[in-house]
Amino acid sequence: GREQLAESTQWFDFIQPDVGKWGGIEGCLEVGRDALTAGAVYCPHWLSAGVGLLHSAHLLAAAGGDGLLEIDSNENPLRTTIAELVPGMVDGQFDAGQQAGIGVDVPLDALAPWQTSHESF
């Protein structure tokens, strides 16, 4: 929890929450800002597909600081399919832009081979 996070900055220089496990966008942004306030480096951690990775990248940009975005190096076609759509990706860095959302339109048709369920509202 957040109280333990504040205490942990006494021992850790880097805080690496996962947006899927630390309260989503709002919760993880608070964790990142709390880490920075406590003098730690905020480095969001994501080991899954591209949509969550882009959310984590935007969280890092919103929180600020000198942190890096940690990602899994294993082959992941869901991540690769999304990452190929990110404009301006150069040497592992990209401009998150000013537009609303995560910066790409998720191509559901291209992700269909890995789809198990989908509902449109």
Backbone as a chain_set.jsonl record, in Angstrom:
{"seq": "GREQLAESTQWFDFIQPDVGKWGGIEGCLEVGRDALTAGAVYCPHWLSAGVGLLHSAHLLAAAGGDGLLEIDSNENPLRTTIAELVPGMVDGQFDAGQQAGIGVDVPLDALAPWQTSHESF", "coords": {"N": [[0.806, -1.193, 0.0], [0.187, 2.374, -0.042], [1.228, 3.527, 2.3], [3.245, 1.733, 3.032], [4.832, 2.1, 0.821], [5.842, 4.695, 1.181], [7.439, 4.211, 3.416], [9.228, 2.373, 2.293], [10.913, 3.83, 0.672], [13.003, 4.522, 2.206], [14.749, 2.461, 2.005], [14.891, 1.728, -0.654], [15.948, 2.943, -3.805], [14.661, 3.0, -6.193], [11.364, 2.806, -7.365], [9.02, 0.575, -8.585], [6.163, 0.22, -9.604], [3.417, -1.709, -10.954], [1.04, -0.933, -13.303], [-1.195, -2.498, -13.641], [-1.504, -3.687, -11.21], [-1.41, -1.882, -9.129], [-3.622, -0.189, -8.618], [-4.515, 0.851, -11.049], [-4.579, 3.529, -13.514], [-5.009, 5.997, -12.077], [-4.334, 5.271, -9.396], [-1.683, 4.362, -9.741], [-0.429, 6.636, -10.699], [-0.532, 8.272, -8.436], [1.139, 6.745, -6.773], [3.553, 6.964, -8.186], [4.01, 9.76, -8.055], [4.162, 10.049, -5.27], [6.465, 8.533, -4.791], [8.406, 10.084, -6.101], [8.222, 12.451, -4.606], [9.213, 11.493, -2.218], [11.824, 11.224, -2.851], [12.661, 9.094, -4.369], [13.258, 7.208, -7.432], [10.952, 6.912, -9.954], [9.974, 4.19, -11.755], [7.98, 2.816, -13.839], [6.683, -0.483, -14.209], [6.097, -3.002, -16.521], [4.976, -6.004, -17.819], [3.71, -7.144, -20.139], [1.277, -6.902, -22.729], [1.081, -4.434, -25.448], [-0.835, -2.315, -25.04], [-1.096, -1.855, -22.238], [1.564, -1.242, -21.799], [1.862, 1.2, -23.167], [0.102, 2.732, -21.622], [1.545, 2.722, -19.218], [3.846, 4.088, -20.048], [2.785, 6.623, -20.551], [1.969, 7.244, -17.974], [4.48, 7.457, -16.716], [5.469, 9.703, -18.065], [3.579, 11.604, -17.198], [3.939, 11.628, -14.415], [6.555, 12.447, -14.185], [10.07, 13.091, -13.512], [13.19, 11.208, -13.549], [12.958, 8.582, -14.302], [12.853, 5.302, -15.894], [11.063, 3.242, -18.236], [10.252, 0.034, -17.518], [10.295, -2.951, -19.343], [9.35, -6.205, -20.501], [11.622, -8.416, -22.093], [11.067, -10.649, -23.519], [9.746, -12.419, -26.38], [6.779, -11.063, -27.666], [3.973, -10.928, -29.309], [1.648, -9.349, -29.051], [2.532, -7.024, -27.803], [4.463, -6.182, -29.678], [2.898, -5.741, -31.994], [1.36, -3.512, -31.228], [3.407, -1.668, -30.524], [4.622, -1.174, -32.975], [2.928, 0.648, -34.086], [3.345, 3.022, -32.821], [4.032, 6.34, -33.286], [7.073, 7.946, -34.235], [8.942, 6.411, -32.79], [12.154, 6.008, -31.722], [15.197, 4.539, -31.222], [14.251, 3.259, -28.859], [12.877, 5.278, -27.589], [10.142, 7.6, -27.427], [7.951, 10.257, -28.447], [5.358, 11.079, -26.453], [3.274, 12.681, -27.178], [0.483, 15.049, -27.368], [-2.129, 14.425, -27.569], [-5.331, 13.091, -26.569], [-5.714, 10.006, -24.762], [-3.848, 6.95, -25.436], [-2.245, 7.341, -27.61], [-2.327, 5.741, -29.885], [-4.546, 4.05, -32.123], [-5.989, 1.165, -31.226], [-5.51, -1.726, -33.064], [-7.819, -3.852, -33.471], [-8.394, -5.842, -35.35], [-5.852, -6.707, -36.21], [-4.977, -7.869, -33.901], [-6.551, -10.032, -33.608], [-5.777, -12.836, -33.892], [-4.952, -13.54, -31.33], [-7.044, -13.092, -29.72], [-9.444, -13.806, -27.227], [-11.861, -13.078, -26.259], [-14.257, -10.498, -26.852], [-16.059, -7.522, -26.47], [-18.134, -5.032, -27.771], [-19.236, -1.798, -27.01]], "CA": [[0.0, 0.0, 0.0], [0.903, 3.654, -0.121], [1.995, 3.757, 3.527], [4.458, 0.931, 2.924], [5.668, 2.721, -0.205], [6.555, 5.806, 1.806], [8.473, 3.619, 4.263], [10.203, 1.637, 1.492], [11.89, 4.726, 0.046], [14.173, 4.568, 3.086], [15.631, 1.359, 1.623], [14.96, 1.566, -2.109], [16.104, 4.157, -4.603], [13.79, 2.883, -7.356], [10.038, 2.262, -7.099], [8.591, 0.032, -9.867], [4.811, -0.349, -9.556], [2.786, -2.208, -12.171], [-0.265, -0.267, -13.411], [-2.247, -3.498, -13.527], [-1.556, -4.219, -9.842], [-1.314, -0.801, -8.152], [-4.738, 0.747, -8.639], [-4.783, 1.419, -12.364], [-3.938, 4.797, -13.885], [-5.054, 6.967, -10.975], [-3.558, 4.769, -8.265], [-0.264, 4.28, -10.068], [0.067, 8.01, -10.794], [-0.306, 8.691, -7.048], [2.336, 6.035, -6.306], [4.7, 7.593, -8.841], [4.233, 11.097, -7.476], [4.628, 9.845, -3.894], [7.852, 8.074, -4.865], [9.24, 11.238, -6.446], [8.219, 13.339, -3.442], [10.068, 10.876, -1.2], [13.204, 11.21, -3.327], [12.962, 7.869, -5.122], [13.077, 7.262, -8.879], [9.751, 6.178, -10.375], [10.196, 3.421, -12.976], [6.859, 1.888, -13.994], [7.042, -1.846, -14.597], [5.015, -3.642, -17.262], [5.455, -7.219, -18.486], [2.624, -7.74, -20.9], [1.028, -6.412, -24.087], [1.365, -3.05, -25.8], [-1.78, -1.322, -24.524], [-0.654, -1.545, -20.886], [2.875, -0.618, -21.899], [1.659, 2.608, -23.493], [-0.456, 3.371, -20.426], [2.652, 2.913, -18.286], [4.699, 5.146, -20.584], [2.108, 7.9, -20.317], [2.06, 7.488, -16.534], [5.831, 7.935, -16.447], [5.545, 11.086, -18.554], [2.738, 12.462, -16.357], [4.529, 11.74, -13.075], [7.814, 13.179, -14.292], [11.256, 12.46, -12.941], [14.224, 10.658, -14.437], [12.775, 7.139, -14.388], [12.755, 4.58, -17.155], [9.959, 2.293, -18.313], [10.75, -1.334, -17.587], [9.456, -3.866, -20.114], [9.824, -7.569, -20.686], [12.344, -8.582, -23.356], [10.617, -11.86, -24.2], [8.911, -12.217, -27.559], [5.393, -10.8, -27.296], [3.346, -10.365, -30.504], [0.681, -8.307, -28.69], [3.309, -5.801, -27.573], [5.089, -5.785, -30.937], [1.864, -5.219, -32.885], [1.024, -2.159, -30.768], [4.599, -0.814, -30.571], [4.879, -0.784, -34.368], [2.027, 1.753, -34.419], [3.724, 4.235, -32.09], [4.768, 7.24, -34.169], [8.271, 8.581, -33.71], [9.755, 5.541, -31.937], [13.544, 6.046, -32.15], [16.12, 4.026, -30.214], [13.566, 2.947, -27.616], [12.233, 6.461, -27.016], [9.137, 8.198, -28.295], [7.229, 11.428, -27.967], [4.011, 10.632, -26.081], [2.305, 13.56, -27.825], [-0.426, 15.848, -26.554], [-3.49, 13.977, -27.816], [-5.96, 12.281, -25.525], [-5.557, 8.569, -24.928], [-2.504, 6.38, -25.383], [-1.47, 7.726, -28.778], [-2.575, 4.874, -31.04], [-5.825, 3.355, -32.185], [-5.675, -0.266, -31.106], [-6.008, -2.444, -34.239], [-8.402, -5.112, -33.02], [-8.292, -6.858, -36.4], [-4.486, -7.239, -36.21], [-4.794, -8.636, -32.674], [-7.549, -11.112, -33.609], [-5.261, -14.188, -33.66], [-4.733, -13.784, -29.895], [-8.266, -12.692, -29.017], [-10.249, -14.858, -26.646], [-13.198, -12.528, -26.024], [-14.351, -9.076, -27.129], [-17.398, -6.934, -26.484], [-18.199, -3.622, -28.141], [-20.315, -1.098, -26.344]], "C": [[0.849, 1.256, 0.0], [1.722, 3.942, 1.131], [3.309, 2.98, 3.488], [5.396, 1.508, 1.875], [6.482, 3.846, 0.404], [7.693, 5.282, 2.687], [9.585, 2.982, 3.427], [11.236, 2.549, 0.85], [13.095, 4.955, 0.954], [15.198, 3.527, 2.658], [15.842, 1.232, 0.119], [15.096, 2.906, -2.806], [15.142, 4.179, -5.782], [12.474, 2.227, -6.943], [9.45, 1.851, -8.446], [7.201, -0.589, -9.789], [4.328, -0.775, -10.936], [1.377, -1.625, -12.226], [-1.42, -1.253, -13.288], [-2.431, -4.021, -12.106], [-1.58, -3.136, -8.766], [-2.419, 0.232, -8.333], [-5.003, 1.425, -9.964], [-4.066, 2.744, -12.579], [-3.882, 5.752, -12.697], [-4.18, 6.52, -9.801], [-2.069, 4.766, -8.535], [0.342, 5.682, -10.226], [0.348, 8.552, -9.392], [0.96, 8.032, -6.489], [3.583, 6.681, -6.898], [5.019, 8.957, -8.256], [4.724, 10.993, -6.035], [6.091, 9.414, -3.88], [8.788, 9.244, -5.154], [9.34, 12.215, -5.277], [9.151, 12.819, -2.357], [11.525, 10.787, -1.636], [13.61, 9.957, -4.068], [12.775, 8.119, -6.619], [11.893, 6.369, -9.228], [10.016, 5.528, -11.72], [9.046, 2.432, -13.145], [7.323, 0.571, -14.619], [5.854, -2.445, -15.349], [5.569, -4.83, -18.019], [4.338, -7.887, -19.271], [2.494, -7.036, -22.242], [1.199, -4.897, -24.221], [0.438, -2.004, -25.225], [-1.373, -0.903, -23.109], [0.703, -0.861, -20.868], [2.735, 0.871, -22.222], [1.017, 3.373, -22.34], [0.666, 3.666, -19.434], [3.591, 4.013, -18.752], [4.082, 6.515, -20.35], [2.096, 8.245, -18.829], [3.438, 8.032, -16.157], [5.978, 9.388, -16.884], [4.754, 12.036, -17.659], [3.344, 12.668, -14.975], [5.8, 12.573, -13.101], [8.969, 12.401, -13.686], [12.163, 11.88, -14.002], [14.088, 9.162, -14.655], [12.729, 6.608, -15.799], [11.559, 3.645, -17.086], [10.528, 0.898, -18.482], [9.77, -2.197, -18.366], [10.138, -5.227, -20.211], [10.532, -7.673, -22.037], [11.97, -9.864, -24.09], [9.778, -11.508, -25.417], [7.453, -12.071, -27.121], [4.689, -10.157, -28.487], [2.307, -9.289, -30.189], [1.39, -6.978, -28.454], [3.899, -5.29, -28.888], [4.081, -5.155, -31.889], [1.494, -3.787, -32.514], [2.218, -1.229, -30.925], [4.913, -0.349, -31.992], [4.009, 0.391, -34.802], [2.424, 3.066, -33.768], [4.547, 5.128, -33.014], [6.02, 7.781, -33.471], [9.097, 7.732, -32.769], [11.17, 5.52, -32.503], [14.421, 5.588, -30.994], [15.457, 3.817, -28.859], [12.915, 4.134, -26.932], [11.19, 6.971, -27.994], [8.521, 9.413, -27.633], [5.802, 10.987, -27.7], [2.931, 11.51, -26.681], [1.405, 14.271, -26.828], [-1.876, 15.399, -26.697], [-4.028, 13.173, -26.637], [-5.713, 10.798, -25.797], [-4.106, 8.141, -24.917], [-1.694, 6.622, -26.655], [-1.625, 6.844, -29.996], [-4.006, 4.358, -30.971], [-5.502, 1.862, -32.204], [-6.311, -1.024, -32.265], [-6.57, -3.825, -33.861], [-8.302, -6.21, -34.072], [-6.898, -7.5, -36.427], [-4.216, -8.1, -34.976], [-5.715, -9.851, -32.599], [-6.967, -12.505, -33.383], [-5.078, -14.539, -32.172], [-5.975, -13.466, -29.068], [-9.021, -13.899, -28.481], [-11.677, -14.386, -26.42], [-13.158, -11.037, -26.339], [-15.792, -8.635, -27.131], [-17.296, -5.483, -26.877], [-19.391, -3.005, -27.458], [-20.774, 0.063, -27.168]], "O": [[2.078, 1.195, 0.038], [2.796, 4.536, 1.042], [4.358, 3.503, 3.863], [6.616, 1.419, 2.016], [7.687, 3.938, 0.169], [8.785, 5.85, 2.697], [10.754, 3.041, 3.806], [12.329, 2.094, 0.514], [14.098, 5.521, 0.52], [16.39, 3.69, 2.919], [16.854, 0.692, -0.328], [14.438, 3.88, -2.441], [14.836, 5.245, -6.315], [12.474, 1.209, -6.25], [9.379, 2.672, -9.36], [7.07, -1.808, -9.897], [4.783, -0.255, -11.955], [0.6, -1.806, -11.289], [-2.514, -0.872, -12.872], [-3.404, -4.72, -11.825], [-1.757, -3.455, -7.591], [-2.158, 1.429, -8.208], [-5.651, 2.471, -10.004], [-3.075, 3.044, -11.913], [-2.812, 6.258, -12.356], [-3.383, 7.301, -9.28], [-1.275, 5.125, -7.665], [1.515, 5.88, -9.912], [1.36, 9.221, -9.182], [1.756, 8.684, -5.814], [4.56, 6.917, -6.188], [6.181, 9.266, -7.992], [5.598, 11.754, -5.619], [6.869, 9.88, -3.047], [9.837, 9.376, -4.524], [10.415, 12.743, -4.992], [9.8, 13.599, -1.66], [12.372, 10.324, -0.872], [14.79, 9.772, -4.367], [12.199, 9.132, -7.017], [11.849, 5.203, -8.836], [10.254, 6.216, -12.713], [9.128, 1.312, -12.641], [8.235, 0.538, -15.445], [4.726, -2.398, -14.86], [6.527, -4.69, -18.78], [4.061, -9.071, -19.079], [3.494, -6.62, -22.826], [1.428, -4.188, -23.242], [0.884, -0.892, -24.942], [-1.313, 0.292, -22.818], [0.963, -0.004, -20.024], [3.412, 1.706, -21.621], [1.35, 4.535, -22.105], [0.72, 4.759, -18.871], [4.082, 4.793, -17.936], [4.783, 7.462, -19.991], [2.2, 9.417, -18.465], [3.541, 8.968, -15.364], [6.545, 10.206, -16.159], [5.203, 13.151, -17.39], [3.27, 13.766, -14.423], [6.09, 13.312, -12.16], [8.855, 11.212, -13.389], [11.93, 12.043, -15.2], [15.021, 8.531, -15.151], [12.586, 7.356, -16.766], [11.097, 3.298, -15.999], [11.205, 0.609, -19.469], [8.569, -2.187, -18.096], [11.347, -5.356, -20.023], [10.084, -7.079, -23.018], [12.5, -10.137, -25.167], [9.174, -10.437, -25.481], [6.955, -12.853, -26.311], [4.795, -8.943, -28.666], [2.107, -8.389, -31.005], [0.898, -5.927, -28.863], [3.838, -4.094, -29.174], [4.378, -4.142, -32.524], [1.332, -2.94, -33.393], [2.062, -0.108, -31.411], [5.416, 0.758, -32.184], [4.322, 1.06, -35.786], [1.894, 4.118, -34.126], [5.621, 4.738, -33.472], [6.012, 8.038, -32.267], [9.893, 8.279, -32.006], [11.38, 5.071, -33.63], [14.392, 6.178, -29.913], [16.032, 4.158, -27.826], [12.445, 4.008, -25.802], [11.315, 6.809, -29.208], [8.568, 9.57, -26.413], [5.103, 10.564, -28.622], [1.765, 11.115, -26.69], [1.544, 14.118, -25.615], [-2.758, 15.931, -26.023], [-3.269, 12.648, -25.822], [-5.525, 10.396, -26.946], [-3.236, 8.874, -24.449], [-0.562, 6.149, -26.76], [-1.095, 7.176, -31.056], [-4.593, 4.247, -29.895], [-4.819, 1.374, -33.105], [-7.529, -0.972, -32.437], [-5.866, -4.832, -33.931], [-8.143, -7.382, -33.73], [-6.779, -8.706, -36.642], [-3.334, -8.959, -34.995], [-5.663, -10.612, -31.633], [-7.62, -13.312, -32.722], [-5.054, -15.716, -31.812], [-5.947, -13.566, -27.841], [-9.214, -14.89, -29.186], [-12.602, -15.197, -26.391], [-12.139, -10.383, -26.118], [-16.651, -9.291, -27.72], [-16.442, -4.766, -26.356], [-20.444, -3.633, -27.343], [-21.688, 0.782, -26.765]]}, "num_chains": 1, "name": "protein.A"}
